[in-house]
Amino acid sequence: LRRAFPFRRVGRLFLCSEILCLKGQRIFFYVNRTTLWFANYSCSAILEIRRISHCGTEDDVMAFDYKKEYKEFYLPSRKPHLITVPPMNFVTVQGKGDPNDPAGEYQAAMEVLYGLAYTIKMSYKGSHRMEGFFEYVVPPLEGLWHQQGVDGVDYAHKETFEWTSMIRLPEFVTREEFDWAVQEATAKKKRDFSTAEFRTYDEGLCVQCMHIGPYDTEPETLRQMDAFAAEQGYVPDFTAWRLHHEIYLGDPRRTAPEILRTVLRHPVRKK
């Protein structure tokens, strides 16, 4: 019986893929940095383990992709459903105003976020070494949105938005490593990165749904989410930190509005 699996991370150092299960034997491939290993197990006994080949340079190693490894958070169903989101670390920038304003705070925040995200991602090419570092794809941009006196969002008055833009950080990024990245980016890019913060977001129980289409048509999807939550016995639970949450899986500059994908989340609690 042949079974094919994608590579998944095992601890901090290995990617693993099980490719065959036959008569009690289990065959795996492991990737550790740039080396491919073969392992053959039978009833918990190791029959054989050996290095097969060197995979080339570190640039050739398969990068860990959070979207693919955690599909429940990044590639959810288009039908509303409940989900409990565990604590995650982010690089964040807070601001106010219409995100579509080319001269506004939001555009400046994007430069800070991506500048730091790629400083961390490419750190292995320099002299600085982060303990537990592994190659990864920079996770998608996310946003928490709020307006004074509004539960959720009012799309008709974008100029009143208060937002937190953020990008997830890999588990090996500590606060100390984050501080190093801020200093490194500031020195190399000759701009101020002090607006960025290292934050742990413990989102908890939410109603979630994949929205397909322009951002301005999100209210219909949100109405479906609220209706589903109510049917299940839940009510919105907006707080100072548990806010309307969006995860952007498409670039509006390169993707037609009607096929943009956005993960939507609202915090909820039992009635």
Tab-separated table of C-alpha atoms in Angstrom, residues 24-25 46 90 111 122 148 224 248 271:
chain	number	residue	atom	x	y	z
A	24	GLY	CA	4.889	-3.549	8.815
A	25	GLN	CA	7.804	-1.622	7.311
A	46	ILE	CA	15.570	0.480	12.859
A	90	PHE	CA	4.438	38.367	15.353
A	111	GLU	CA	8.061	48.722	4.482
A	122	MET	CA	18.026	35.934	5.191
A	148	GLN	CA	-13.896	53.561	18.009
A	224	GLN	CA	-22.743	34.699	7.386
A	248	TYR	CA	-4.207	38.279	3.101
A	271	LYS	CA	-23.664	33.097	25.342
